[in-house]
Amino acid sequence: MDTEQLDRLNILVVGSSNTDMVIKAGHLPRPGETIVGGTFFMNPGGKGANQAVTIARLGASVTFICKTGSDIFGHQSQQLFEEEGINTSYIFSDSEHPSGVALITVDDHAENCIVVASGANANLLPADLVKAEEAIDQADIVLMQLEIPMETVEYVAEIAYRKHKKVILNPAPAHPLSPSLLKHLYMITPNETEAEMISGVKITDRESAVKAACILSEMGVENVIITLGSKGALVYGAEEADFVPALKVEAVDTTAAGDVFNGALTVALSEGRSQLEAVRFACKASAISVTRVGAQSSVPYRSEVDIFE
Ligand code: RIB
């Protein structure tokens, strides 16, 4: 990959930034249960931030728009984004709300459950994005998720669409989407649960995944990629539907695997790769991430993905 190619497009990520408080325990707690004997660690997270960090580590030019509290977590995040080489010119600081925090439990099977206190993320509003319009102007691809207010996602998608930018939405966590938002998207990348919520089709096998993708496409999104966990991903476009298998790895923590997938997918698309090639690249990056614990602590670098088989 030559540097000229990597410099070609600018990616803008608009989304959340959290600090993750993680406990690795034998199993996920049932309601009312106390589990003793876990190990604790803290690391930077948030779906938006995880995707921005992935894009930076994979060598593309990325601007990240988010809102953090004016507190120690917010200051730490800002510093980390700068160290990653992310453009932080549009990171807003909120004096009234704390930075986002996620409480995460990870079990012995690498599964997790996550509770997010959104804090300042929930206060990233269209009025902030008006101040960041230059960032949208300078972007070629805009990547978003759903851990910020829906009105902000809809605002950015509409403005970016009108400016002929490619808008990719990773609709996580699952939430119903308005018809107008869907029409402003170039690509949508739900997992099975999210695809089911938006399309109304329960995904149980390849056939139902294709049916869900077909409905999403009929709802107005040109390109649909459904991630299927350890079963890989479905790439659904105007011409064809292809399944890309996941790579077999020893998973220890699946937190942020979807974020790494989306960041890597966007980088590969920005380099002019086909959707199929981009999904293969994203599957490699997310396979590496699940072999490591944590969110941003699990994000691979370009050199690691390029040699991964
Ligand atoms: O997708 C994983 C992320 O979800 C975590 O980093 C956590 O902060 C939540 O946003």
Short mmCIF file of C-alpha atoms in Angstrom, two decimals, residues 7-206:
data_model
loop_
_atom_site.label_atom_id
_atom_site.label_comp_id
_atom_site.label_asym_id
_atom_site.label_seq_id
_atom_site.Cartn_x
_atom_site.Cartn_y
_atom_site.Cartn_z
CA ASP A 7 -3.77 9.79 1.75
CA ARG A 8 -6.49 9.82 -0.87
CA LEU A 9 -9.69 10.28 1.14
CA ASN A 10 -10.63 11.95 4.41
CA ILE A 11 -12.84 10.06 6.83
CA LEU A 12 -15.05 11.80 9.37
CA VAL A 13 -16.38 9.86 12.37
CA VAL A 14 -19.20 11.42 14.38
CA GLY A 15 -20.02 9.50 17.55
CA SER A 16 -19.48 8.59 21.17
CA SER A 17 -16.46 8.45 23.43
CA ASN A 18 -16.57 6.49 26.69
CA THR A 19 -14.25 5.26 29.36
CA ASP A 20 -14.82 1.53 29.76
CA MET A 21 -14.76 -0.03 33.24
CA VAL A 22 -14.35 -3.72 32.54
CA ILE A 23 -14.59 -6.76 34.79
CA LYS A 24 -13.58 -10.12 33.37
CA ALA A 25 -15.59 -12.76 35.21
CA GLY A 26 -16.44 -16.44 34.80
CA HIS A 27 -19.95 -15.74 33.58
CA LEU A 28 -22.29 -12.80 33.00
CA PRO A 29 -24.38 -12.00 36.11
CA ARG A 30 -28.06 -12.90 36.29
CA PRO A 31 -30.41 -10.27 37.83
CA GLY A 32 -29.66 -9.97 41.55
CA GLU A 33 -26.49 -12.09 41.34
CA THR A 34 -23.11 -11.03 42.77
CA ILE A 35 -20.05 -12.63 41.19
CA VAL A 36 -16.80 -12.53 43.15
CA GLY A 37 -13.33 -13.16 41.76
CA GLY A 38 -13.25 -11.09 38.57
CA THR A 39 -10.36 -8.94 37.34
CA PHE A 40 -10.81 -5.22 36.64
CA PHE A 41 -9.28 -2.91 34.06
CA MET A 42 -10.13 0.46 32.57
CA ASN A 43 -9.58 1.41 28.95
CA PRO A 44 -10.83 3.94 26.41
CA GLY A 45 -13.97 2.97 24.51
CA GLY A 46 -17.18 4.28 22.96
CA LYS A 47 -18.31 3.06 19.55
CA GLY A 48 -17.39 6.31 17.78
CA ALA A 49 -13.98 6.59 19.41
CA ASN A 50 -13.20 2.90 18.81
CA GLN A 51 -13.97 3.36 15.12
CA ALA A 52 -11.91 6.56 14.86
CA VAL A 53 -8.93 4.90 16.58
CA THR A 54 -9.21 1.90 14.23
CA ILE A 55 -9.15 4.19 11.20
CA ALA A 56 -6.10 6.05 12.53
CA ARG A 57 -4.21 2.83 13.36
CA LEU A 58 -4.97 1.46 9.89
CA GLY A 59 -3.30 4.47 8.33
CA ALA A 60 -6.12 6.70 7.03
CA SER A 61 -6.75 10.37 7.68
CA VAL A 62 -9.54 10.76 10.27
CA THR A 63 -11.36 13.58 12.02
CA PHE A 64 -13.44 12.65 15.06
CA ILE A 65 -16.40 14.71 16.30
CA CYS A 66 -17.65 13.87 19.78
CA LYS A 67 -18.54 15.52 23.08
CA THR A 68 -16.85 14.70 26.37
CA GLY A 69 -17.26 16.09 29.86
CA SER A 70 -14.88 18.68 31.12
CA ASP A 71 -13.42 16.14 33.53
CA ILE A 72 -10.44 13.82 33.84
CA PHE A 73 -11.92 11.19 31.48
CA GLY A 74 -12.64 13.83 28.86
CA HIS A 75 -9.11 15.27 29.09
CA GLN A 76 -7.57 11.79 28.89
CA SER A 77 -9.62 10.91 25.81
CA GLN A 78 -8.63 14.10 24.02
CA GLN A 79 -4.97 13.40 24.74
CA LEU A 80 -5.24 9.80 23.55
CA PHE A 81 -6.94 10.84 20.30
CA GLU A 82 -4.11 13.29 19.65
CA GLU A 83 -1.52 10.57 20.31
CA GLU A 84 -3.32 8.37 17.77
CA GLY A 85 -2.98 11.11 15.12
CA ILE A 86 -6.73 11.81 14.96
CA ASN A 87 -7.81 15.36 14.03
CA THR A 88 -9.36 16.59 17.30
CA SER A 89 -10.32 20.11 16.16
CA TYR A 90 -14.03 19.39 16.66
CA ILE A 91 -14.09 17.64 20.00
CA PHE A 92 -16.57 19.51 22.15
CA SER A 93 -16.27 19.84 25.91
CA ASP A 94 -19.41 19.88 28.06
CA SER A 95 -19.23 21.69 31.38
CA GLU A 96 -22.67 20.41 32.49
CA HIS A 97 -22.48 16.66 31.79
CA PRO A 98 -19.81 14.10 32.69
CA SER A 99 -17.89 12.09 30.11
CA GLY A 100 -19.52 8.87 28.93
CA VAL A 101 -18.78 5.73 30.93
CA ALA A 102 -19.48 2.08 30.06
CA LEU A 103 -19.67 -0.73 32.61
CA ILE A 104 -18.72 -3.96 30.85
CA THR A 105 -18.65 -7.57 32.02
CA VAL A 106 -16.79 -10.10 29.86
CA ASP A 107 -17.20 -13.83 30.48
CA ASP A 108 -15.01 -16.89 29.86
CA HIS A 109 -16.58 -17.35 26.42
CA ALA A 110 -15.54 -13.83 25.30
CA GLU A 111 -19.15 -12.60 25.40
CA ASN A 112 -19.98 -9.31 27.10
CA CYS A 113 -22.78 -7.20 28.44
CA ILE A 114 -22.49 -3.43 28.44
CA VAL A 115 -24.33 -0.65 30.26
CA VAL A 116 -23.56 2.89 29.08
CA ALA A 117 -24.06 6.13 31.01
CA SER A 118 -23.98 8.43 27.98
CA GLY A 119 -23.32 11.71 29.82
CA ALA A 120 -21.98 14.32 27.40
CA ASN A 121 -22.46 11.97 24.40
CA ALA A 122 -26.21 12.50 24.74
CA ASN A 123 -25.62 16.22 24.50
CA LEU A 124 -23.83 16.21 21.12
CA LEU A 125 -26.52 18.13 19.27
CA PRO A 126 -27.13 19.44 15.75
CA ALA A 127 -26.15 22.92 17.03
CA ASP A 128 -22.64 21.56 17.69
CA LEU A 129 -22.47 20.07 14.22
CA VAL A 130 -23.36 23.45 12.71
CA LYS A 131 -20.03 24.63 14.15
CA ALA A 132 -18.30 21.65 12.57
CA GLU A 133 -19.70 22.00 9.07
CA GLU A 134 -16.18 22.52 7.69
CA ALA A 135 -15.30 19.00 8.85
CA ILE A 136 -18.22 17.61 6.84
CA ASP A 137 -17.11 19.70 3.84
CA GLN A 138 -13.61 18.25 4.04
CA ALA A 139 -14.77 14.64 4.45
CA ASP A 140 -15.23 12.12 1.66
CA ILE A 141 -16.78 9.45 3.85
CA VAL A 142 -18.78 10.02 7.05
CA LEU A 143 -19.09 7.13 9.52
CA MET A 144 -21.63 7.18 12.38
CA GLN A 145 -23.18 4.90 15.00
CA LEU A 146 -26.15 5.35 17.37
CA GLU A 147 -24.63 6.25 20.75
CA ILE A 148 -25.34 9.95 20.18
CA PRO A 149 -28.79 11.57 19.75
CA MET A 150 -30.73 10.34 16.71
CA GLU A 151 -31.49 13.95 15.72
CA THR A 152 -27.73 14.55 15.40
CA VAL A 153 -27.22 11.42 13.29
CA GLU A 154 -30.13 12.46 11.05
CA TYR A 155 -28.81 16.02 10.78
CA VAL A 156 -25.30 14.93 9.78
CA ALA A 157 -26.59 12.30 7.34
CA GLU A 158 -28.79 14.83 5.56
CA ILE A 159 -26.12 17.54 5.33
CA ALA A 160 -23.45 15.07 4.23
CA TYR A 161 -25.77 13.48 1.65
CA ARG A 162 -26.58 16.91 0.20
CA LYS A 163 -22.86 17.60 -0.06
CA HIS A 164 -22.43 14.29 -1.97
CA LYS A 165 -20.48 12.57 0.80
CA LYS A 166 -20.75 8.83 1.34
CA VAL A 167 -22.52 8.23 4.64
CA ILE A 168 -21.98 4.87 6.35
CA LEU A 169 -24.17 4.08 9.35
CA ASN A 170 -23.31 1.34 11.82
CA PRO A 171 -26.73 1.22 13.53
CA ALA A 172 -25.40 0.19 16.95
CA PRO A 173 -26.87 -0.08 19.50
CA ALA A 174 -30.06 -1.32 17.82
CA HIS A 175 -32.70 1.35 17.24
CA PRO A 176 -35.50 1.82 14.67
CA LEU A 177 -34.48 4.20 11.86
CA SER A 178 -36.58 6.78 10.02
CA PRO A 179 -37.19 6.35 6.26
CA SER A 180 -35.49 9.70 5.58
CA LEU A 181 -32.32 8.67 7.44
CA LEU A 182 -32.16 5.43 5.44
CA LYS A 183 -32.45 7.37 2.18
CA HIS A 184 -29.44 9.52 3.08
CA LEU A 185 -27.15 6.52 3.60
CA TYR A 186 -24.65 5.11 1.15
CA MET A 187 -24.18 2.00 3.29
CA ILE A 188 -25.61 0.42 6.43
CA THR A 189 -23.70 -2.17 8.49
CA PRO A 190 -25.99 -3.77 11.10
CA ASN A 191 -25.28 -6.94 13.03
CA GLU A 192 -27.97 -9.64 13.15
CA THR A 193 -29.95 -8.04 16.00
CA GLU A 194 -29.85 -4.59 14.45
CA ALA A 195 -30.77 -5.89 10.98
CA GLU A 196 -33.69 -7.76 12.54
CA MET A 197 -34.97 -4.64 14.32
CA ILE A 198 -34.79 -2.46 11.21
CA SER A 199 -36.01 -4.99 8.62
CA GLY A 200 -38.44 -7.00 10.77
CA VAL A 201 -36.84 -10.26 9.52
CA LYS A 202 -35.47 -12.71 12.10
CA ILE A 203 -32.03 -13.85 10.95
CA THR A 204 -31.49 -17.55 11.53
CA ASP A 205 -29.53 -18.59 8.43
CA ARG A 206 -28.06 -17.29 5.16
#
